[in-house]
Amino acid sequence: MVSVIALCAGGALYVGGATFTQLLLGGVLVGGLYTVTALGLALMLGVMKILNFAHGEFLILAAYMTFWLSRLMGVDPFITLAVTCPTLFLFGMLCYRVTLSRTVRKGFDQPVVVTFGLMLFLQNVYTLLWTGNTRAVLTSYSTNTFIVGGVTITILRLVVFILSIAAVLIFHIFLSKAYFGKLIRATMQDYEVAELQGVNTSRVYLLAFGIGSALCGFAGTLISLMYAFEPSVGPLYLLKSLTVVVLAGMGSFLPLALTGVIIGIAESFGSFLVGGGFRDAIPFVLFLLTLLLKPKGLFGRY
Amino acid sequence: MLKIEDIDVYYGQLKVLHDVTLTVGERELVAVIGSNGAGKTTLLKSICGLLKPQKGHIRFRGADITGTPTHKIVESGISYVPEGRRLFPYLTVIENLEVGACISRARKEMKETLKTIYQIFPILKERRDQLAGTLSGGEQQMLAIGRALMSRPELLLLDEPSLGLAPVVIQKLFQTIKAIQEEGTSMILVEQNARQALKICDRAYVIETGKIILEGAGQDLLRDERIRKAYLGVR
């Protein structure tokens, strides 16, 4: 802890005040997106102990949907959320029903094979349908900024951040206050005993997978606004999300907000210090460090 | 009410229950006593669907429930308090109770049922926002039973409720169990504490290495020489 603070202080002195704030802010804003991106993965991992290798592909599906809706029908990308979330919700449940439901609770290997296969399958479907060309969703306001206290803030990034935080909060409230949220948490802690209370755990799994997928839909739309993408970009987001999850540890979901921001800030400062080309490598480094130093994560319960 | 007919239950290749037959009548408290590993927990797990018998049938109110999914069995009116409590450790007391009322018919009456549970176990009301994992042994047992009662079962299965509890707490526990029976719930009480179980039950079965070796009224078994020697510590 002390070393982290010392590092930060040292960094601040090195880069100078305004730049430091700029980088910090940029990192925080991106961090919010990383958190909501990791949420779906964390839910599936927590409830069903399934690592969805196709997580990135789910995100990209939503990204493509947003791209085509805004390109072909001129729909504002934020409006497409109303389409991508329900679609991914249903799509996720369909994938689960058709493939994964039989592999749940039968060990770690089977679900891995299935989701990995799903990942390859989807990547190729995207390439076939929409070619390997890089896409990006641009709007008339994509580059609008405003300046506050010497720091430039991109409005788009701010809006994405606010939406991300809102989604995380709504998800948290759902899990803690809604009855079905309590059933999900109970199933996470002891699925056999949950079944003994009359909880239809098969249905909980199905719906949890659906909700996780819907979260991917949400995050995917936002990603399409911030970054360019193409069919093979999925695994990158999978690994970034996994880093957020592993750093937080298994147990509750609120720490993901913190670790998402940590990763964002690390990327921000890291790419400034070692060059933009290395930006995507930074989460990988953090991932390895976490496994080496704190495998249970910062807030892990299991 | 409950009829177990000649069931064989296996753990993998190992036969754990042999030709077990057992009945429970309306408002009856039936005890099942036996030493460790005799198959008591296996028996209860088979009734609520966590294990499936290879042979024989289990009928509840006439309907065959052998092989039915667990949550459906709970819907039909059977509730199981597992050995070692097995609460949801990171849910609060009240959340544990709320999850206990998951089945549709119980969810509508949740508020009413909660009131009743708080009457039987006032300490649960006091600690209702506390995480279940932080309760004492006795409190956890009360919560486990309370949670099972939230589904308003007709048949309650209790698996070694006195395990790990202080003698004073055990007294209170068995008083409470008897009171629950008097409210109209039938029960199967599995216990290693044979004396207490036989004292409060109507009928009892003795199980040894997967077979029922004796059956009779609680009072009769308390006086039975073999039982006294084997399970009641009389020399």
Coordinates of C-alpha atoms in Angstrom, one line a residue:
Chain A
M1 CA 0.0 0.0 0.0
V2 CA 2.7 2.4 1.0
S3 CA 4.8 1.6 -2.0
V4 CA 1.8 2.3 -4.3
I5 CA 1.3 5.7 -2.8
A6 CA 5.0 6.5 -3.1
L7 CA 4.9 5.4 -6.7
C8 CA 2.0 7.7 -7.4
A9 CA 3.6 10.6 -5.7
G10 CA 6.8 10.0 -7.6
G11 CA 4.8 9.8 -10.8
A12 CA 3.0 13.0 -10.1
L13 CA 6.3 14.9 -9.7
Y14 CA 7.7 13.3 -12.8
V15 CA 4.9 14.2 -15.2
G16 CA 3.8 17.5 -13.7
G17 CA 0.5 18.7 -12.3
A18 CA -1.8 19.2 -15.2
T19 CA -0.7 16.2 -17.1
F20 CA -1.0 14.1 -14.0
T21 CA -4.6 15.2 -13.6
Q22 CA -5.3 14.6 -17.3
L23 CA -4.0 11.1 -17.2
L24 CA -5.7 10.3 -13.9
L25 CA -9.0 11.6 -15.2
G26 CA -8.7 9.7 -18.4
G27 CA -7.9 6.6 -16.5
V28 CA -10.9 6.9 -14.3
L29 CA -13.2 7.5 -17.2
V30 CA -12.0 4.5 -19.0
G31 CA -12.0 2.5 -15.8
G32 CA -15.8 2.9 -15.5
L33 CA -16.2 1.2 -18.9
Y34 CA -13.8 -1.6 -17.9
T35 CA -15.9 -2.3 -14.8
V36 CA -19.2 -2.6 -16.7
T37 CA -17.4 -4.7 -19.3
A38 CA -16.1 -7.1 -16.7
L39 CA -19.5 -7.3 -14.9
G40 CA -21.0 -9.9 -17.2
L41 CA -18.0 -12.1 -17.0
A42 CA -17.9 -11.9 -13.2
L43 CA -21.6 -12.8 -12.9
M44 CA -21.2 -16.0 -15.0
L45 CA -18.0 -16.9 -13.2
G46 CA -19.6 -16.3 -9.8
V47 CA -22.9 -18.1 -10.3
M48 CA -22.0 -20.9 -12.7
K49 CA -18.2 -21.1 -12.3
I50 CA -18.1 -20.8 -16.1
L51 CA -15.4 -18.7 -17.7
N52 CA -17.1 -17.4 -20.9
F53 CA -14.3 -17.4 -23.5
A54 CA -16.7 -15.9 -25.9
H55 CA -17.2 -12.9 -23.6
G56 CA -15.3 -10.7 -26.1
E57 CA -17.4 -12.0 -28.9
F58 CA -20.6 -11.1 -27.1
L59 CA -19.3 -7.6 -26.6
I60 CA -18.4 -7.3 -30.3
L61 CA -21.8 -8.6 -31.4
A62 CA -23.3 -5.6 -29.6
A63 CA -20.7 -3.4 -31.1
Y64 CA -21.6 -4.6 -34.6
M65 CA -25.3 -4.2 -33.9
T66 CA -24.7 -0.6 -32.9
F67 CA -22.5 0.0 -35.9
W68 CA -25.0 -1.3 -38.4
L69 CA -28.0 0.4 -36.7
S70 CA -26.3 3.8 -36.7
R71 CA -24.8 3.4 -40.1
L72 CA -27.8 2.0 -42.0
M73 CA -30.7 3.6 -40.1
G74 CA -29.0 6.7 -38.6
V75 CA -30.0 5.7 -35.1
D76 CA -28.0 7.4 -32.4
P77 CA -25.7 4.9 -30.8
F78 CA -26.9 5.5 -27.3
I79 CA -30.5 4.6 -28.5
T80 CA -29.3 1.3 -29.8
L81 CA -28.8 0.2 -26.2
A82 CA -32.5 -0.4 -26.1
V83 CA -31.9 -3.0 -28.8
T84 CA -28.5 -4.5 -28.0
C85 CA -29.3 -5.3 -24.4
P86 CA -32.4 -7.3 -24.9
T87 CA -31.0 -9.0 -28.0
L88 CA -27.8 -10.1 -26.2
F89 CA -30.0 -11.2 -23.2
L90 CA -31.9 -13.5 -25.5
F91 CA -28.9 -14.5 -27.5
G92 CA -27.0 -15.4 -24.4
M93 CA -29.8 -17.6 -23.0
L94 CA -30.1 -19.3 -26.4
C95 CA -26.4 -20.1 -26.4
Y96 CA -26.6 -21.3 -22.9
R97 CA -29.6 -23.5 -23.5
V98 CA -28.2 -25.1 -26.6
T99 CA -24.7 -25.7 -25.4
L100 CA -23.7 -24.9 -21.9
S101 CA -26.6 -26.1 -19.8
R102 CA -25.5 -29.7 -20.0
T103 CA -22.0 -28.9 -18.9
V104 CA -22.7 -26.9 -15.8
R105 CA -21.4 -28.5 -12.6
K106 CA -19.6 -31.2 -14.4
G107 CA -16.2 -29.8 -13.8
F108 CA -14.2 -27.0 -15.3
D109 CA -13.1 -28.6 -18.6
Q110 CA -16.4 -29.0 -20.4
P111 CA -17.6 -25.4 -20.1
V112 CA -14.1 -24.2 -21.2
V113 CA -14.2 -26.3 -24.4
V114 CA -17.7 -25.1 -25.1
T115 CA -17.2 -21.4 -24.6
F116 CA -13.8 -21.6 -26.4
G117 CA -15.5 -23.2 -29.3
L118 CA -18.2 -20.6 -29.2
M119 CA -15.6 -17.9 -29.3
L120 CA -14.0 -19.3 -32.5
F121 CA -17.4 -20.0 -34.1
L122 CA -18.6 -16.4 -33.5
Q123 CA -15.3 -14.8 -34.6
N124 CA -15.6 -16.6 -37.9
V125 CA -19.3 -15.8 -38.3
Y126 CA -18.6 -12.1 -37.9
T127 CA -15.8 -12.3 -40.4
L128 CA -18.0 -14.1 -42.9
L129 CA -20.9 -11.7 -42.4
W130 CA -19.2 -8.4 -42.0
T131 CA -15.6 -8.9 -43.3
G132 CA -12.5 -8.3 -41.3
N133 CA -12.5 -4.6 -41.9
T134 CA -12.0 -2.4 -38.9
R135 CA -15.2 -0.6 -37.9
A136 CA -15.8 2.4 -35.6
V137 CA -18.9 4.2 -34.6
L138 CA -18.6 7.9 -35.1
T139 CA -21.1 10.6 -34.3
S140 CA -21.3 14.3 -34.8
Y141 CA -20.3 14.8 -31.2
S142 CA -17.6 12.2 -31.0
T143 CA -14.8 14.7 -30.6
N144 CA -16.5 17.4 -28.6
T145 CA -14.5 18.4 -25.6
F146 CA -14.6 21.0 -22.9
I147 CA -11.9 22.3 -20.7
V148 CA -12.0 22.5 -16.9
G149 CA -9.1 23.8 -14.9
G150 CA -6.5 23.1 -17.6
V151 CA -7.8 19.6 -18.2
T152 CA -9.5 18.6 -21.4
I153 CA -12.5 16.3 -21.1
T154 CA -14.0 14.5 -24.0
I155 CA -17.8 14.7 -23.6
L156 CA -18.3 11.3 -25.1
R157 CA -16.0 9.7 -22.6
L158 CA -17.8 11.4 -19.7
V159 CA -21.2 10.2 -20.9
V160 CA -19.9 6.7 -21.3
F161 CA -18.5 6.8 -17.8
I162 CA -21.7 8.0 -16.3
L163 CA -23.7 5.4 -18.1
S164 CA -21.2 2.7 -17.0
I165 CA -21.4 3.8 -13.3
A166 CA -25.2 3.9 -13.6
A167 CA -25.3 0.3 -14.9
V168 CA -23.0 -0.9 -12.1
L169 CA -25.1 0.8 -9.5
I170 CA -28.3 -0.6 -10.9
F171 CA -26.8 -4.1 -11.0
H172 CA -25.6 -3.8 -7.4
I173 CA -29.1 -2.6 -6.3
F174 CA -30.7 -5.5 -8.2
L175 CA -28.4 -8.0 -6.6
S176 CA -28.9 -6.7 -3.1
K177 CA -32.5 -5.7 -3.0
A178 CA -34.4 -7.6 -5.6
Y179 CA -35.7 -11.0 -4.7
F180 CA -34.2 -12.7 -7.7
G181 CA -31.0 -10.9 -6.9
K182 CA -31.0 -12.6 -3.5
L183 CA -31.7 -16.0 -5.2
I184 CA -28.7 -15.4 -7.4
R185 CA -26.5 -14.6 -4.4
A186 CA -27.8 -17.7 -2.5
T187 CA -27.1 -19.9 -5.5
M188 CA -23.6 -18.5 -5.8
Q189 CA -22.9 -19.4 -2.2
D190 CA -24.4 -22.9 -2.0
Y191 CA -26.3 -24.2 -5.0
E192 CA -27.4 -27.4 -3.3
V193 CA -28.9 -25.7 -0.3
A194 CA -30.5 -23.1 -2.6
E195 CA -32.2 -26.0 -4.4
L196 CA -33.4 -27.2 -1.0
Q197 CA -35.1 -23.9 -0.5
G198 CA -37.1 -24.5 -3.6
V199 CA -34.9 -22.4 -5.9
N200 CA -34.9 -23.8 -9.4
T201 CA -31.2 -23.5 -9.9
S202 CA -31.3 -24.5 -13.5
R203 CA -33.5 -21.5 -14.2
V204 CA -31.3 -19.2 -12.1
Y205 CA -28.3 -20.3 -14.2
L206 CA -30.1 -19.6 -17.4
L207 CA -31.3 -16.2 -16.3
A208 CA -27.9 -15.3 -14.8
F209 CA -26.3 -16.1 -18.2
G210 CA -28.9 -14.0 -19.9
I211 CA -28.2 -11.1 -17.5
G212 CA -24.5 -11.4 -18.0
S213 CA -25.0 -11.4 -21.7
A214 CA -27.2 -8.3 -21.5
L215 CA -24.4 -6.6 -19.6
C216 CA -22.1 -7.5 -22.5
G217 CA -24.7 -5.9 -24.8
F218 CA -24.5 -2.7 -22.8
A219 CA -20.8 -2.6 -22.6
G220 CA -20.3 -3.6 -26.2
T221 CA -22.4 -0.6 -27.5
L222 CA -20.3 1.7 -25.4
I223 CA -17.1 0.1 -26.6
S224 CA -18.1 0.7 -30.2
L225 CA -18.3 4.4 -29.5
M226 CA -14.9 4.6 -27.9
Y227 CA -12.7 2.2 -29.9
A228 CA -12.4 0.7 -33.3
F229 CA -13.1 -3.0 -33.6
E230 CA -13.0 -6.0 -35.9
P231 CA -13.9 -9.7 -35.5
S232 CA -10.7 -10.7 -33.8
V233 CA -10.6 -8.0 -31.1
G234 CA -12.7 -10.1 -28.7
P235 CA -10.0 -11.9 -26.8
L236 CA -8.3 -8.6 -25.9
Y237 CA -11.5 -7.5 -24.1
L238 CA -11.8 -10.9 -22.5
L239 CA -8.4 -10.6 -21.0
K240 CA -8.9 -7.0 -19.8
S241 CA -12.2 -8.1 -18.2
L242 CA -10.5 -11.1 -16.7
T243 CA -7.8 -8.9 -15.2
V244 CA -10.4 -6.7 -13.6
V245 CA -12.1 -9.8 -12.1
V246 CA -9.0 -11.5 -10.9
L247 CA -7.6 -8.3 -9.3
A248 CA -10.9 -7.9 -7.5
G249 CA -11.2 -11.5 -6.4
M250 CA -14.2 -13.7 -6.3
G251 CA -17.0 -12.9 -3.9
S252 CA -18.8 -9.6 -4.3
F253 CA -19.1 -7.3 -7.3
L254 CA -18.5 -3.9 -5.8
P255 CA -14.7 -4.3 -5.8
L256 CA -14.9 -4.5 -9.6
A257 CA -15.6 -0.8 -9.7
L258 CA -12.3 -0.2 -7.9
T259 CA -10.2 -2.6 -9.9
G260 CA -11.7 -1.4 -13.2
V261 CA -10.6 2.1 -12.4
I262 CA -7.2 0.8 -11.3
I263 CA -6.7 -0.9 -14.6
G264 CA -7.8 2.3 -16.4
I265 CA -5.4 4.5 -14.5
A266 CA -2.6 2.0 -15.0
E267 CA -3.2 2.0 -18.7
S268 CA -3.4 5.7 -18.8
F269 CA -0.1 6.3 -17.0
G270 CA 1.6 3.3 -18.4
S271 CA 1.0 4.2 -22.0
F272 CA 2.2 7.7 -21.3
L273 CA 5.4 6.4 -19.7
V274 CA 6.3 3.6 -22.1
G275 CA 4.5 4.5 -25.3
G276 CA 1.0 4.1 -26.6
G277 CA 1.8 0.9 -28.4
F278 CA 2.1 -0.9 -25.1
R279 CA -1.2 0.3 -23.7
D280 CA -3.0 -3.0 -24.2
A281 CA -0.1 -4.9 -22.6
I282 CA -0.5 -3.2 -19.3
P283 CA -3.5 -5.2 -18.1
F284 CA -1.7 -8.4 -19.0
V285 CA 1.2 -7.3 -16.8
L286 CA -1.2 -6.6 -13.9
F287 CA -2.9 -9.9 -14.5
L288 CA 0.3 -11.8 -14.1
L289 CA 1.3 -9.7 -11.1
T290 CA -2.0 -10.4 -9.4
L291 CA -1.7 -14.2 -9.9
L292 CA 1.9 -14.1 -8.6
L293 CA 1.4 -11.8 -5.6
K294 CA -2.3 -12.0 -4.6
P295 CA -4.0 -14.8 -6.4
K296 CA -7.2 -14.4 -4.4
G297 CA -7.4 -10.8 -5.5
L298 CA -7.6 -7.7 -3.4
F299 CA -11.0 -8.5 -2.0
G300 CA -11.4 -12.2 -2.7
R301 CA -13.6 -14.4 -0.5
Y302 CA -13.0 -17.7 -2.2
Chain B
M1 CA -48.1 -39.2 4.5
L2 CA -44.6 -40.3 3.5
K3 CA -43.9 -43.9 2.4
I4 CA -40.4 -45.1 1.6
E5 CA -40.7 -48.5 0.0
D6 CA -37.7 -50.8 -0.2
I7 CA -35.1 -48.3 -1.5
D8 CA -31.5 -49.0 -2.4
V9 CA -29.3 -46.0 -2.6
Y10 CA -25.7 -46.0 -3.9
Y11 CA -22.8 -43.5 -3.7
G12 CA -21.2 -44.4 -7.0
Q13 CA -20.6 -48.2 -6.8
L14 CA -21.1 -48.4 -3.0
K15 CA -24.5 -49.5 -1.7
V16 CA -25.3 -47.3 1.2
L17 CA -29.0 -48.1 1.9
H18 CA -30.4 -51.6 1.6
D19 CA -34.1 -52.2 1.3
V20 CA -35.1 -49.3 3.5
T21 CA -38.7 -49.0 4.3
L22 CA -40.1 -46.2 6.4
T23 CA -43.4 -44.4 6.9
V24 CA -44.4 -41.1 8.5
G25 CA -48.0 -40.3 9.4
E26 CA -49.8 -37.0 9.8
R27 CA -48.4 -34.8 12.6
E28 CA -46.0 -37.6 13.6
L29 CA -42.5 -37.0 14.9
V30 CA -40.4 -40.0 13.7
A31 CA -36.8 -40.3 14.9
V32 CA -34.1 -42.1 13.0
I33 CA -31.1 -43.0 15.2
G34 CA -27.9 -44.7 14.4
S35 CA -24.2 -44.2 14.6
N36 CA -22.0 -42.3 12.2
G37 CA -22.0 -43.5 8.7
A38 CA -25.1 -45.6 9.2
G39 CA -26.9 -43.9 6.4
K40 CA -29.1 -41.4 8.2
T41 CA -28.1 -38.4 6.1
T42 CA -28.3 -40.5 2.9
L43 CA -31.8 -41.4 3.8
L44 CA -32.9 -37.8 4.2
K45 CA -31.0 -36.7 1.0
S46 CA -32.9 -39.4 -0.9
I47 CA -36.2 -38.1 0.3
C48 CA -35.6 -34.6 -0.9
G49 CA -34.1 -35.6 -4.2
L50 CA -30.4 -34.9 -3.8
L51 CA -29.8 -38.6 -4.2
K52 CA -31.8 -41.0 -6.4
P53 CA -32.6 -44.5 -5.3
Q54 CA -31.6 -47.3 -7.7
K55 CA -34.5 -49.4 -6.5
G56 CA -37.8 -48.8 -4.8
H57 CA -40.1 -45.8 -4.5
I58 CA -40.7 -42.8 -2.3
R59 CA -44.3 -41.6 -2.1
F60 CA -45.5 -38.4 -0.6
R61 CA -49.2 -38.0 -0.1
G62 CA -49.7 -40.8 -2.6
A63 CA -47.6 -39.2 -5.4
D64 CA -44.4 -40.9 -6.4
I65 CA -41.5 -38.4 -5.8
T66 CA -38.7 -40.8 -6.6
G67 CA -36.3 -39.0 -8.9
T68 CA -38.2 -35.7 -8.9
P69 CA -36.0 -32.6 -9.0
T70 CA -35.3 -31.2 -5.5
H71 CA -37.0 -27.8 -6.0
K72 CA -40.2 -29.6 -7.1
I73 CA -40.1 -31.8 -4.0
V74 CA -39.8 -28.7 -1.8
E75 CA -42.7 -27.2 -3.7
S76 CA -44.8 -30.2 -2.8
G77 CA -44.3 -29.6 1.0
I78 CA -41.0 -31.2 2.2
S79 CA -38.3 -29.2 3.7
Y80 CA -34.8 -30.3 4.8
V81 CA -32.5 -28.8 7.4
P82 CA -29.1 -30.1 6.4
E83 CA -26.4 -31.5 8.7
G84 CA -24.1 -28.6 9.8
R85 CA -26.7 -26.0 9.2
R86 CA -25.4 -24.8 5.8
L87 CA -26.7 -21.3 5.9
F88 CA -25.9 -18.8 3.2
P89 CA -23.0 -17.2 5.0
Y90 CA -22.9 -13.9 3.2
L91 CA -26.6 -13.3 3.3
T92 CA -28.1 -11.7 6.4
V93 CA -30.5 -13.5 8.7
I94 CA -33.5 -12.0 7.1
E95 CA -32.2 -12.7 3.6
N96 CA -31.7 -16.3 4.5
L97 CA -35.3 -16.5 5.7
E98 CA -36.5 -14.7 2.6
V99 CA -34.8 -17.2 0.3
G100 CA -36.3 -20.0 2.3
A101 CA -39.7 -18.8 1.2
C102 CA -38.8 -19.2 -2.5
I103 CA -41.6 -21.5 -3.5
S104 CA -44.6 -19.6 -4.9
R105 CA -47.1 -20.5 -2.3
A106 CA -44.8 -19.4 0.5
R107 CA -43.8 -16.2 -1.1
K108 CA -47.3 -14.8 -0.9
E109 CA -47.4 -15.4 2.8
M110 CA -43.8 -14.4 3.5
K111 CA -44.7 -11.5 5.9
E112 CA -47.0 -13.7 8.0
T113 CA -44.6 -16.6 8.1
L114 CA -41.7 -14.2 9.1
K115 CA -43.9 -13.1 12.1
T116 CA -44.4 -16.6 13.2
I117 CA -40.7 -17.5 12.9
Y118 CA -39.8 -14.5 14.9
Q119 CA -42.2 -15.6 17.6
I120 CA -40.6 -19.1 17.8
F121 CA -37.0 -17.7 17.5
P122 CA -37.0 -14.1 18.9
I123 CA -33.2 -13.9 18.6
L124 CA -33.5 -14.0 14.8
K125 CA -35.6 -10.9 14.8
E126 CA -32.9 -9.2 17.0
R127 CA -30.1 -10.2 14.6
R128 CA -32.0 -10.0 11.4
D129 CA -29.5 -7.7 9.6
Q130 CA -26.5 -9.7 10.7
L131 CA -24.6 -11.9 8.3
A132 CA -25.5 -15.5 8.9
G133 CA -21.9 -16.6 9.0
T134 CA -21.3 -14.5 12.2
L135 CA -24.0 -16.2 14.3
S136 CA -23.2 -18.6 17.1
G137 CA -23.8 -22.3 16.7
G138 CA -27.2 -22.3 18.5
E139 CA -28.4 -19.2 16.6
Q140 CA -27.3 -20.7 13.3
Q141 CA -29.3 -23.9 14.1
M142 CA -32.4 -21.7 14.8
L143 CA -31.9 -19.8 11.6
A144 CA -31.5 -23.1 9.7
I145 CA -34.8 -24.4 11.1
G146 CA -36.5 -21.1 10.7
R147 CA -35.4 -21.0 7.0
A148 CA -36.8 -24.4 6.4
L149 CA -40.1 -23.5 8.0
M150 CA -40.4 -20.4 5.7
S151 CA -41.6 -22.7 2.9
R152 CA -44.5 -23.8 5.2
P153 CA -43.7 -27.5 4.9
E154 CA -45.9 -30.3 5.8
L155 CA -42.9 -32.6 6.4
L156 CA -39.8 -31.2 8.0
L157 CA -36.5 -33.2 7.8
L158 CA -34.0 -32.4 10.5
D159 CA -30.4 -33.7 10.1
E160 CA -28.6 -33.9 13.4
P161 CA -29.7 -30.5 14.7
S162 CA -28.0 -30.9 18.1
L163 CA -24.6 -31.4 16.6
G164 CA -22.0 -29.1 18.1
L165 CA -24.4 -27.4 20.4
A166 CA -24.0 -26.8 24.1
P167 CA -26.3 -28.9 26.4
V168 CA -28.3 -26.0 27.5
V169 CA -29.0 -25.0 23.9
I170 CA -29.9 -28.6 23.1
Q171 CA -32.6 -28.6 25.7
K172 CA -34.2 -25.5 24.2
L173 CA -33.8 -26.9 20.7
F174 CA -35.7 -30.1 21.4
Q175 CA -38.4 -28.2 23.2
T176 CA -38.8 -26.0 20.1
I177 CA -38.9 -29.1 17.8
K178 CA -41.7 -30.6 19.9
A179 CA -43.6 -27.3 19.7
I180 CA -43.3 -27.2 15.9
Q181 CA -44.8 -30.7 15.8
E182 CA -47.6 -29.6 17.9
E183 CA -48.3 -26.8 15.4
G184 CA -49.1 -29.5 12.9
T185 CA -45.8 -30.2 11.0
S186 CA -44.7 -33.8 10.6
M187 CA -41.0 -34.4 11.1
I188 CA -38.3 -36.9 10.6
L189 CA -35.6 -36.3 13.2
V190 CA -32.2 -37.8 12.5
E191 CA -30.0 -37.8 15.5
Q192 CA -26.9 -39.2 17.1
N193 CA -28.2 -37.9 20.4
A194 CA -30.5 -41.0 20.8
R195 CA -31.8 -40.3 24.2
Q196 CA -33.3 -36.9 23.4
A197 CA -34.6 -38.0 20.1
L198 CA -36.4 -41.1 21.5
K199 CA -37.8 -39.0 24.4
I200 CA -39.7 -36.6 22.1
C201 CA -40.6 -38.8 19.2
D202 CA -43.8 -40.8 18.5
R203 CA -42.0 -43.6 16.7
A204 CA -38.5 -44.3 15.8
Y205 CA -36.3 -46.4 13.5
V206 CA -32.9 -47.7 14.2
I207 CA -30.5 -47.8 11.3
E208 CA -27.2 -49.7 11.1
T209 CA -24.9 -49.9 8.1
G210 CA -27.7 -49.0 5.7
K211 CA -30.4 -51.3 7.1
I212 CA -33.3 -50.6 9.3
I213 CA -32.9 -53.0 12.2
L214 CA -35.6 -51.9 14.6
E215 CA -38.8 -50.0 14.6
G216 CA -41.1 -49.0 17.4
A217 CA -42.6 -46.4 19.7
G218 CA -40.1 -44.0 21.2
Q219 CA -40.9 -44.9 24.7
D220 CA -40.5 -48.7 24.0
L221 CA -37.2 -48.2 22.4
L222 CA -36.0 -46.2 25.3
R223 CA -36.5 -49.2 27.5
D224 CA -35.2 -51.8 25.0
E225 CA -32.0 -53.4 26.3
R226 CA -30.2 -53.6 23.0
I227 CA -30.8 -49.9 22.4
R228 CA -29.8 -48.9 25.9
K229 CA -26.5 -50.8 25.5
A230 CA -25.7 -49.6 21.9
Y231 CA -26.9 -46.0 21.9
L232 CA -27.8 -44.8 25.3
G233 CA -24.5 -45.5 27.0
V234 CA -25.9 -48.0 29.6
R235 CA -23.6 -50.8 30.4

